[in-house]
mmCIF file of C-alpha atoms and ligand atoms in Angstrom:
data_model
loop_
_atom_site.group_PDB
_atom_site.id
_atom_site.type_symbol
_atom_site.label_atom_id
_atom_site.label_comp_id
_atom_site.label_asym_id
_atom_site.label_seq_id
_atom_site.Cartn_x
_atom_site.Cartn_y
_atom_site.Cartn_z
ATOM 1 C CA UNK W 1083 0.340 0.026 -0.338
ATOM 2 C CA UNK W 1084 2.668 2.488 0.764
ATOM 3 C CA UNK W 1085 5.769 0.893 -1.372
ATOM 4 C CA UNK W 1086 8.451 3.437 -2.658
ATOM 5 C CA UNK W 1087 7.064 5.882 -0.068
ATOM 6 C CA UNK W 1088 9.259 7.767 2.575
ATOM 7 C CA UNK W 1089 7.659 7.638 6.297
ATOM 8 C CA UNK W 1090 9.542 10.324 8.935
ATOM 9 C CA UNK W 1091 8.598 9.383 12.480
ATOM 10 C CA UNK W 1092 9.374 11.302 14.842
ATOM 11 C CA UNK W 1093 9.949 10.272 18.792
ATOM 12 C CA UNK W 1094 9.943 6.935 17.154
ATOM 13 C CA UNK W 1095 12.382 4.986 18.403
ATOM 14 C CA UNK W 1096 10.114 3.897 21.353
ATOM 15 C CA UNK W 1097 6.176 3.869 22.600
ATOM 16 C CA UNK W 1098 3.630 4.536 19.907
ATOM 17 C CA UNK W 1099 6.129 6.323 17.507
ATOM 18 C CA UNK W 1100 7.478 3.210 17.297
ATOM 19 C CA UNK W 1101 4.417 0.943 16.737
ATOM 20 C CA UNK W 1102 3.843 3.624 13.600
ATOM 21 C CA UNK W 1103 6.738 3.259 12.738
ATOM 22 C CA UNK W 1104 6.377 -0.692 12.285
ATOM 23 C CA UNK W 1105 3.187 -0.404 10.974
ATOM 24 C CA UNK W 1106 3.810 1.907 8.269
ATOM 25 C CA UNK W 1107 6.597 -0.428 7.248
ATOM 26 C CA UNK W 1108 4.424 -3.204 7.313
ATOM 27 C CA UNK W 1109 2.429 -1.729 4.744
ATOM 28 C CA UNK W 1110 5.675 -1.085 2.655
ATOM 29 C CA UNK W 1111 7.201 2.843 3.319
ATOM 30 C CA UNK W 1112 10.889 3.096 4.070
ATOM 31 C CA UNK W 1113 10.946 4.475 7.911
ATOM 32 C CA UNK W 1114 13.459 7.072 9.176
ATOM 33 C CA UNK W 1115 13.225 7.934 13.075
ATOM 34 C CA UNK W 1116 14.434 11.082 14.428
ATOM 35 C CA UNK W 1117 14.207 10.708 18.167
ATOM 36 C CA UNK W 1118 16.946 11.368 20.975
ATOM 37 C CA UNK W 1119 17.706 8.487 22.382
ATOM 38 C CA UNK W 1120 20.539 6.649 19.924
ATOM 39 C CA UNK W 1121 20.140 3.251 21.794
ATOM 40 C CA UNK W 1122 16.299 2.808 21.502
ATOM 41 C CA UNK W 1123 16.918 4.401 17.577
ATOM 42 C CA UNK W 1124 19.304 0.810 16.579
ATOM 43 C CA UNK W 1125 17.189 -1.851 18.373
ATOM 44 C CA UNK W 1126 13.994 -0.394 16.345
ATOM 45 C CA UNK W 1127 15.305 -0.038 12.993
ATOM 46 C CA UNK W 1128 16.790 -3.901 13.565
ATOM 47 C CA UNK W 1129 12.813 -4.229 14.157
ATOM 48 C CA UNK W 1130 11.660 -2.219 11.168
ATOM 49 C CA UNK W 1131 14.569 -3.650 9.055
ATOM 50 C CA UNK W 1132 12.316 -7.281 9.840
ATOM 51 C CA UNK W 1133 9.548 -6.324 7.463
ATOM 52 C CA UNK W 1134 12.317 -5.507 4.411
ATOM 53 C CA UNK W 1135 11.924 -2.295 3.734
ATOM 54 C CA UNK W 1136 14.685 0.264 4.432
ATOM 55 C CA UNK W 1137 15.266 2.428 7.763
ATOM 56 C CA UNK W 1138 17.136 4.701 9.190
ATOM 57 C CA UNK W 1139 17.447 6.340 12.364
ATOM 58 C CA UNK W 1140 19.081 9.485 13.374
ATOM 59 C CA UNK W 1141 19.443 11.258 17.070
ATOM 60 C CA UNK W 1142 17.721 14.199 16.486
ATOM 61 C CA UNK W 1143 15.906 16.417 18.875
ATOM 62 C CA UNK W 1144 13.006 18.545 17.504
ATOM 63 C CA UNK W 1145 12.958 21.122 19.082
ATOM 64 C CA UNK W 1146 16.528 22.555 16.892
ATOM 65 C CA UNK W 1147 15.200 24.525 14.184
ATOM 66 C CA UNK W 1148 18.343 24.014 11.908
ATOM 67 C CA UNK W 1149 19.557 20.244 13.378
ATOM 68 C CA UNK W 1150 15.918 19.243 12.029
ATOM 69 C CA UNK W 1151 16.694 20.772 8.305
ATOM 70 C CA UNK W 1152 19.747 19.917 7.949
ATOM 71 C CA UNK W 1153 18.682 15.811 9.200
ATOM 72 C CA UNK W 1154 15.464 16.106 6.910
ATOM 73 C CA UNK W 1155 18.268 16.612 4.055
ATOM 74 C CA UNK W 1156 19.927 13.550 4.875
ATOM 75 C CA UNK W 1157 16.913 11.150 4.634
ATOM 76 C CA UNK W 1158 16.568 12.892 1.322
ATOM 77 C CA UNK W 1159 20.242 11.807 0.617
ATOM 78 C CA UNK W 1160 19.456 8.211 1.945
ATOM 79 C CA UNK W 1161 15.876 7.522 1.367
ATOM 80 C CA UNK W 1162 14.277 9.732 -0.700
ATOM 81 C CA UNK W 1163 12.322 12.761 0.776
ATOM 82 C CA UNK W 1164 9.398 12.229 3.448
ATOM 83 C CA UNK W 1165 6.093 12.068 2.205
ATOM 84 C CA UNK W 1166 4.911 10.835 4.796
ATOM 85 C CA UNK W 1167 5.369 12.919 8.380
ATOM 86 C CA UNK W 1168 4.157 11.711 11.668
ATOM 87 C CA UNK W 1169 4.679 14.614 14.153
ATOM 88 C CA UNK W 1170 4.711 12.284 17.550
ATOM 89 C CA UNK W 1171 7.454 13.353 19.754
ATOM 90 C CA UNK W 1172 6.376 14.255 22.948
ATOM 91 C CA UNK W 1173 6.969 14.667 26.975
ATOM 92 C CA UNK W 1174 4.992 16.233 29.964
ATOM 93 C CA UNK W 1175 6.200 17.865 32.786
ATOM 94 C CA UNK W 1176 2.696 17.879 34.699
ATOM 95 C CA UNK W 1177 2.086 20.360 37.752
ATOM 96 C CA UNK W 1178 -0.302 22.115 39.178
ATOM 97 C CA UNK W 1179 -0.045 25.758 37.677
ATOM 98 C CA UNK W 1180 0.365 27.347 40.317
ATOM 99 C CA UNK W 1181 3.641 25.436 40.595
ATOM 100 C CA UNK W 1182 4.180 25.305 37.137
ATOM 101 C CA UNK W 1183 7.778 26.365 36.671
ATOM 102 C CA UNK W 1184 8.637 28.230 33.415
ATOM 103 C CA UNK W 1185 11.359 25.648 32.317
ATOM 104 C CA UNK W 1186 8.503 22.559 32.820
ATOM 105 C CA UNK W 1187 5.869 25.367 30.648
ATOM 106 C CA UNK W 1188 8.924 25.907 28.502
ATOM 107 C CA UNK W 1189 10.057 22.992 27.052
ATOM 108 C CA UNK W 1190 6.514 21.355 27.124
ATOM 109 C CA UNK W 1191 5.786 23.679 24.649
ATOM 110 C CA UNK W 1192 8.774 23.188 22.754
ATOM 111 C CA UNK W 1193 9.501 19.537 22.111
ATOM 112 C CA UNK W 1194 5.968 19.025 21.171
ATOM 113 C CA UNK W 1195 4.613 22.008 19.492
ATOM 114 C CA UNK W 1196 7.412 24.119 18.253
ATOM 115 C CA UNK W 1197 9.131 20.523 16.990
ATOM 116 C CA UNK W 1198 5.672 19.908 15.523
ATOM 117 C CA UNK W 1199 6.218 23.513 13.425
ATOM 118 C CA UNK W 1200 10.416 23.064 12.782
ATOM 119 C CA UNK W 1201 9.795 19.218 11.376
ATOM 120 C CA UNK W 1202 6.601 20.302 9.374
ATOM 121 C CA UNK W 1203 8.520 23.457 7.855
ATOM 122 C CA UNK W 1204 11.518 21.025 7.049
ATOM 123 C CA UNK W 1205 9.443 18.203 4.860
ATOM 124 C CA UNK W 1206 6.524 20.947 3.258
ATOM 125 C CA UNK W 1207 8.253 21.628 0.629
ATOM 126 C CA UNK W 1208 9.186 18.730 -0.601
ATOM 127 C CA UNK W 1209 5.376 16.878 -0.379
ATOM 128 C CA UNK W 1210 4.470 19.365 -2.377
ATOM 129 C CA UNK W 1211 7.033 19.167 -4.749
ATOM 130 C CA UNK W 1212 5.570 15.295 -4.945
ATOM 131 C CA UNK W 1213 2.144 16.744 -5.407
ATOM 132 C CA UNK W 1214 0.874 14.040 -2.323
ATOM 133 C CA UNK W 1215 1.513 14.088 0.384
ATOM 134 C CA UNK W 1216 0.554 12.779 4.521
ATOM 135 C CA UNK W 1217 0.791 14.676 7.757
ATOM 136 C CA UNK W 1218 -0.076 12.731 11.289
ATOM 137 C CA UNK W 1219 -0.059 15.401 13.752
ATOM 138 C CA UNK W 1220 -0.176 13.186 17.092
ATOM 139 C CA UNK W 1221 -2.652 15.030 19.862
ATOM 140 C CA UNK W 1222 -3.921 13.864 22.906
ATOM 141 C CA UNK W 1223 -7.525 14.070 24.281
ATOM 142 C CA UNK W 1224 -6.466 16.308 26.786
ATOM 143 C CA UNK W 1225 -5.657 18.794 24.163
ATOM 144 C CA UNK W 1226 -10.090 19.169 23.645
ATOM 145 C CA UNK W 1227 -11.259 18.620 27.166
ATOM 146 C CA UNK W 1228 -8.112 19.638 29.774
ATOM 147 C CA UNK W 1229 -6.479 18.001 32.310
ATOM 148 C CA UNK W 1230 -6.004 19.201 35.921
ATOM 149 C CA UNK W 1231 -2.011 19.570 36.279
ATOM 150 C CA UNK W 1232 -0.919 19.165 32.765
ATOM 151 C CA UNK W 1233 -1.680 23.186 31.521
ATOM 152 C CA UNK W 1234 1.188 23.095 29.303
ATOM 153 C CA UNK W 1235 0.821 19.829 27.821
ATOM 154 C CA UNK W 1236 -3.097 20.560 27.146
ATOM 155 C CA UNK W 1237 -1.685 23.981 25.141
ATOM 156 C CA UNK W 1238 0.802 22.087 23.155
ATOM 157 C CA UNK W 1239 -1.962 19.639 22.108
ATOM 158 C CA UNK W 1240 -4.589 22.090 21.918
ATOM 159 C CA UNK W 1241 -1.575 24.157 19.640
ATOM 160 C CA UNK W 1242 -0.814 21.241 17.543
ATOM 161 C CA UNK W 1243 -5.063 20.923 17.115
ATOM 162 C CA UNK W 1244 -5.304 24.210 15.217
ATOM 163 C CA UNK W 1245 -1.758 23.871 13.675
ATOM 164 C CA UNK W 1246 -3.542 21.210 11.970
ATOM 165 C CA UNK W 1247 -6.148 22.863 10.360
ATOM 166 C CA UNK W 1248 -4.214 25.281 9.643
ATOM 167 C CA UNK W 1249 -1.695 23.764 7.499
ATOM 168 C CA UNK W 1250 -4.410 21.226 6.424
ATOM 169 C CA UNK W 1251 -6.127 24.714 4.644
ATOM 170 C CA UNK W 1252 -2.813 25.995 3.494
ATOM 171 C CA UNK W 1253 -1.498 22.780 1.487
ATOM 172 C CA UNK W 1254 -4.873 20.577 -0.049
ATOM 173 C CA UNK W 1255 -4.425 21.988 -3.052
ATOM 174 C CA UNK W 1256 -1.197 20.786 -3.536
ATOM 175 C CA UNK W 1257 -2.829 17.338 -2.880
ATOM 176 C CA UNK W 1258 -1.359 17.082 0.894
ATOM 177 C CA UNK W 1259 -3.347 16.151 4.047
ATOM 178 C CA UNK W 1260 -3.272 16.939 7.601
ATOM 179 C CA UNK W 1261 -4.294 15.536 9.776
ATOM 180 C CA UNK W 1262 -4.792 14.655 13.814
ATOM 181 C CA UNK W 1263 -4.875 12.331 16.226
ATOM 182 C CA UNK W 1264 -5.966 12.241 19.628
ATOM 183 C CA UNK W 1265 -5.302 9.570 21.673
ATOM 184 C CA UNK W 1266 -6.644 9.050 25.397
ATOM 185 C CA UNK W 1267 -4.971 7.113 27.506
ATOM 186 C CA UNK W 1268 -2.518 4.245 25.851
ATOM 187 C CA UNK W 1269 -0.068 1.691 27.626
ATOM 188 C CA UNK W 1270 3.040 3.262 27.070
ATOM 189 C CA UNK W 1271 5.950 3.983 29.405
ATOM 190 C CA UNK W 1272 4.149 7.551 29.931
ATOM 191 C CA UNK W 1273 0.853 6.015 30.986
ATOM 192 C CA UNK W 1274 3.073 3.091 33.132
ATOM 193 C CA UNK W 1275 3.756 5.794 35.846
ATOM 194 C CA UNK W 1276 -0.016 4.933 36.750
ATOM 195 C CA UNK W 1277 -0.701 3.412 40.272
ATOM 196 C CA UNK W 1278 -2.848 -0.185 39.883
ATOM 197 C CA UNK W 1279 -5.736 1.791 41.536
ATOM 198 C CA UNK W 1280 -5.596 5.143 39.349
ATOM 199 C CA UNK W 1281 -5.613 2.826 36.647
ATOM 200 C CA UNK W 1282 -8.865 1.311 37.529
ATOM 201 C CA UNK W 1283 -9.823 4.727 38.285
ATOM 202 C CA UNK W 1284 -9.005 5.887 34.396
ATOM 203 C CA UNK W 1285 -10.726 2.292 32.919
ATOM 204 C CA UNK W 1286 -14.316 2.843 34.424
ATOM 205 C CA UNK W 1287 -14.070 6.048 32.801
ATOM 206 C CA UNK W 1288 -14.176 4.799 29.400
ATOM 207 C CA UNK W 1289 -16.433 3.265 27.397
ATOM 208 C CA UNK W 1290 -14.661 0.556 25.865
ATOM 209 C CA UNK W 1291 -13.428 -0.341 29.889
ATOM 210 C CA UNK W 1292 -9.479 -0.445 28.694
ATOM 211 C CA UNK W 1293 -6.689 1.389 28.131
ATOM 212 C CA UNK W 1294 -5.635 1.788 24.187
ATOM 213 C CA UNK W 1295 -2.345 0.040 22.651
ATOM 214 C CA UNK W 1296 -0.009 2.014 20.679
ATOM 215 C CA UNK W 1297 -1.549 -0.584 17.805
ATOM 216 C CA UNK W 1298 -4.805 0.791 18.174
ATOM 217 C CA UNK W 1299 -2.389 4.086 17.829
ATOM 218 C CA UNK W 1300 -0.793 3.172 14.823
ATOM 219 C CA UNK W 1301 -3.225 1.901 12.600
ATOM 220 C CA UNK W 1302 -5.300 5.131 12.590
ATOM 221 C CA UNK W 1303 -2.282 6.479 11.864
ATOM 222 C CA UNK W 1304 -1.833 3.923 8.365
ATOM 223 C CA UNK W 1305 -5.478 4.544 7.850
ATOM 224 C CA UNK W 1306 -4.995 8.282 7.672
ATOM 225 C CA UNK W 1307 -1.756 7.624 5.461
ATOM 226 C CA UNK W 1308 -3.492 5.467 2.566
ATOM 227 C CA UNK W 1309 -5.701 5.875 -0.107
ATOM 228 C CA UNK W 1310 -8.772 5.100 1.950
ATOM 229 C CA UNK W 1311 -8.772 8.833 3.132
ATOM 230 C CA UNK W 1312 -7.948 10.520 -0.029
ATOM 231 C CA UNK W 1313 -10.846 13.166 1.197
ATOM 232 C CA UNK W 1314 -9.949 13.816 4.746
ATOM 233 C CA UNK W 1315 -8.202 16.315 5.938
ATOM 234 C CA UNK W 1316 -8.094 19.159 8.658
ATOM 235 C CA UNK W 1317 -9.728 16.522 11.047
ATOM 236 C CA UNK W 1318 -8.790 15.024 14.540
ATOM 237 C CA UNK W 1319 -9.345 12.065 14.981
ATOM 238 C CA UNK W 1320 -10.035 10.496 19.007
ATOM 239 C CA UNK W 1321 -8.486 6.957 19.490
ATOM 240 C CA UNK W 1322 -9.712 6.961 23.314
ATOM 241 C CA UNK W 1323 -12.156 3.922 23.354
ATOM 242 C CA UNK W 1324 -15.200 6.311 23.186
ATOM 243 C CA UNK W 1325 -13.738 8.538 26.437
ATOM 244 C CA UNK W 1326 -14.342 11.976 24.486
ATOM 245 C CA UNK W 1327 -17.620 12.085 22.580
HETATM 246 P P1 NDP J 1197 7.048 8.029 24.708
HETATM 247 O O1 NDP J 1197 7.536 8.975 25.859
HETATM 248 O O2 NDP J 1197 7.172 5.976 25.263
HETATM 249 O O3 NDP J 1197 7.928 8.203 22.918
HETATM 250 C C1 NDP J 1197 8.226 9.280 23.090
HETATM 251 C C2 NDP J 1197 9.701 9.731 22.728
HETATM 252 O O4 NDP J 1197 9.782 10.420 21.851
HETATM 253 C C3 NDP J 1197 10.942 9.291 23.386
HETATM 254 O O5 NDP J 1197 11.950 8.312 22.654
HETATM 255 C C4 NDP J 1197 11.168 10.418 23.315
HETATM 256 O O6 NDP J 1197 12.711 9.985 23.834
HETATM 257 C C5 NDP J 1197 11.423 10.944 22.206
HETATM 258 N N1 NDP J 1197 11.571 12.017 22.254
HETATM 259 C C6 NDP J 1197 11.496 13.067 23.471
HETATM 260 N N2 NDP J 1197 11.462 14.104 23.200
HETATM 261 C C7 NDP J 1197 12.157 14.356 21.899
HETATM 262 C C8 NDP J 1197 12.560 15.497 21.307
HETATM 263 N N3 NDP J 1197 12.761 16.594 22.295
HETATM 264 N N4 NDP J 1197 13.023 15.377 19.605
HETATM 265 C C9 NDP J 1197 13.065 13.911 19.336
HETATM 266 N N5 NDP J 1197 12.711 12.858 20.068
HETATM 267 C C10 NDP J 1197 11.932 12.987 21.976
HETATM 268 O O7 NDP J 1197 5.932 8.679 24.410
HETATM 269 P P2 NDP J 1197 4.667 7.929 24.507
HETATM 270 O O8 NDP J 1197 4.942 6.914 23.023
HETATM 271 O O9 NDP J 1197 3.609 7.320 25.029
HETATM 272 O O10 NDP J 1197 3.803 9.323 23.520
HETATM 273 C C11 NDP J 1197 3.977 9.695 22.304
HETATM 274 C C12 NDP J 1197 3.139 10.780 21.779
HETATM 275 O O11 NDP J 1197 1.777 10.385 22.024
HETATM 276 C C13 NDP J 1197 3.037 11.799 22.209
HETATM 277 O O12 NDP J 1197 3.014 12.580 21.395
HETATM 278 C C14 NDP J 1197 2.411 11.545 23.420
HETATM 279 O O13 NDP J 1197 2.023 12.950 23.919
HETATM 280 C C15 NDP J 1197 1.038 11.519 23.219
HETATM 281 N N6 NDP J 1197 0.024 10.642 23.724
HETATM 282 C C16 NDP J 1197 0.430 9.983 24.238
HETATM 283 C C17 NDP J 1197 -0.332 9.152 25.310
HETATM 284 C C18 NDP J 1197 -0.348 7.767 26.077
HETATM 285 O O14 NDP J 1197 -1.426 7.372 26.852
HETATM 286 N N7 NDP J 1197 0.429 7.443 26.141
HETATM 287 C C19 NDP J 1197 -1.845 9.976 25.208
HETATM 288 C C20 NDP J 1197 -2.048 10.753 24.541
HETATM 289 C C21 NDP J 1197 -1.403 11.462 23.683
HETATM 290 P P3 NDP J 1197 13.447 10.191 25.831
HETATM 291 O O15 NDP J 1197 13.158 8.577 25.888
HETATM 292 O O16 NDP J 1197 14.432 10.063 25.942
HETATM 293 O O17 NDP J 1197 12.386 10.729 26.369
#
């Protein structure tokens, strides 16, 4: 389905990003990963390579505009220009607003929102020249409904949703679609920190009565990158077991 297409996934060394990379590789795409964790990148590329596609991992911090731009050029030289981009790299630095430091605020905005801008900008020309492209931004239900203790994270994810819609309108004429996925609670390192009690309380709030798996998100990304979603742009797809409706 995605044979001969190059997909770039940020934060793809582990968690949801790695699951997305494996799913796109299963569909035939060559994969480039940006991540700040070099050890994870090596293991991830080995696993992706098992699907018979090319995979490269670059140690890139998405907050570094110049490094991102140079690294996208490197991907273009080695694999071809990325025509699928999944902006997945994200962090949390939770605190109540009264206690939130400037550093906690700005680090989350830098990685989640400015990182999305940096990588999208670096990939855009290649996609518009190609007259086909797919951008999927990983937001969060927290960007839709807010969450106490996560003003920085909620603002960054709501920002991603606005960015998605504005960009979708700008580049639709070039046959590039831009959509966001808003995951609910997904089982990864980010949610492994929850106590059993907190997990049970959460499950009670989810109509499908379970946390999501990274593969639940990955399959929806794959759908948005496929020809089945040719006529879908500027949308937010909640992947949350029905938590927000
Ligand atoms: P993980 O923390 O498991 O993975 C995120 C990856 O991104 C890590 O490898 C991390 O590296 C990397 N990363 C962090 N900062 C940067 C950076 N500046 N540049 C490049 N890479 C970076 O997160 P998840 O897989 O759980 O989450 C993936 C995305 O999904 C995030 O955007 C998150 O906000 C979103 N999401 C997750 C939910 C969940 O329940 N898990 C729910 C809703 C949304 P390192 O390990 O070194 O930090």
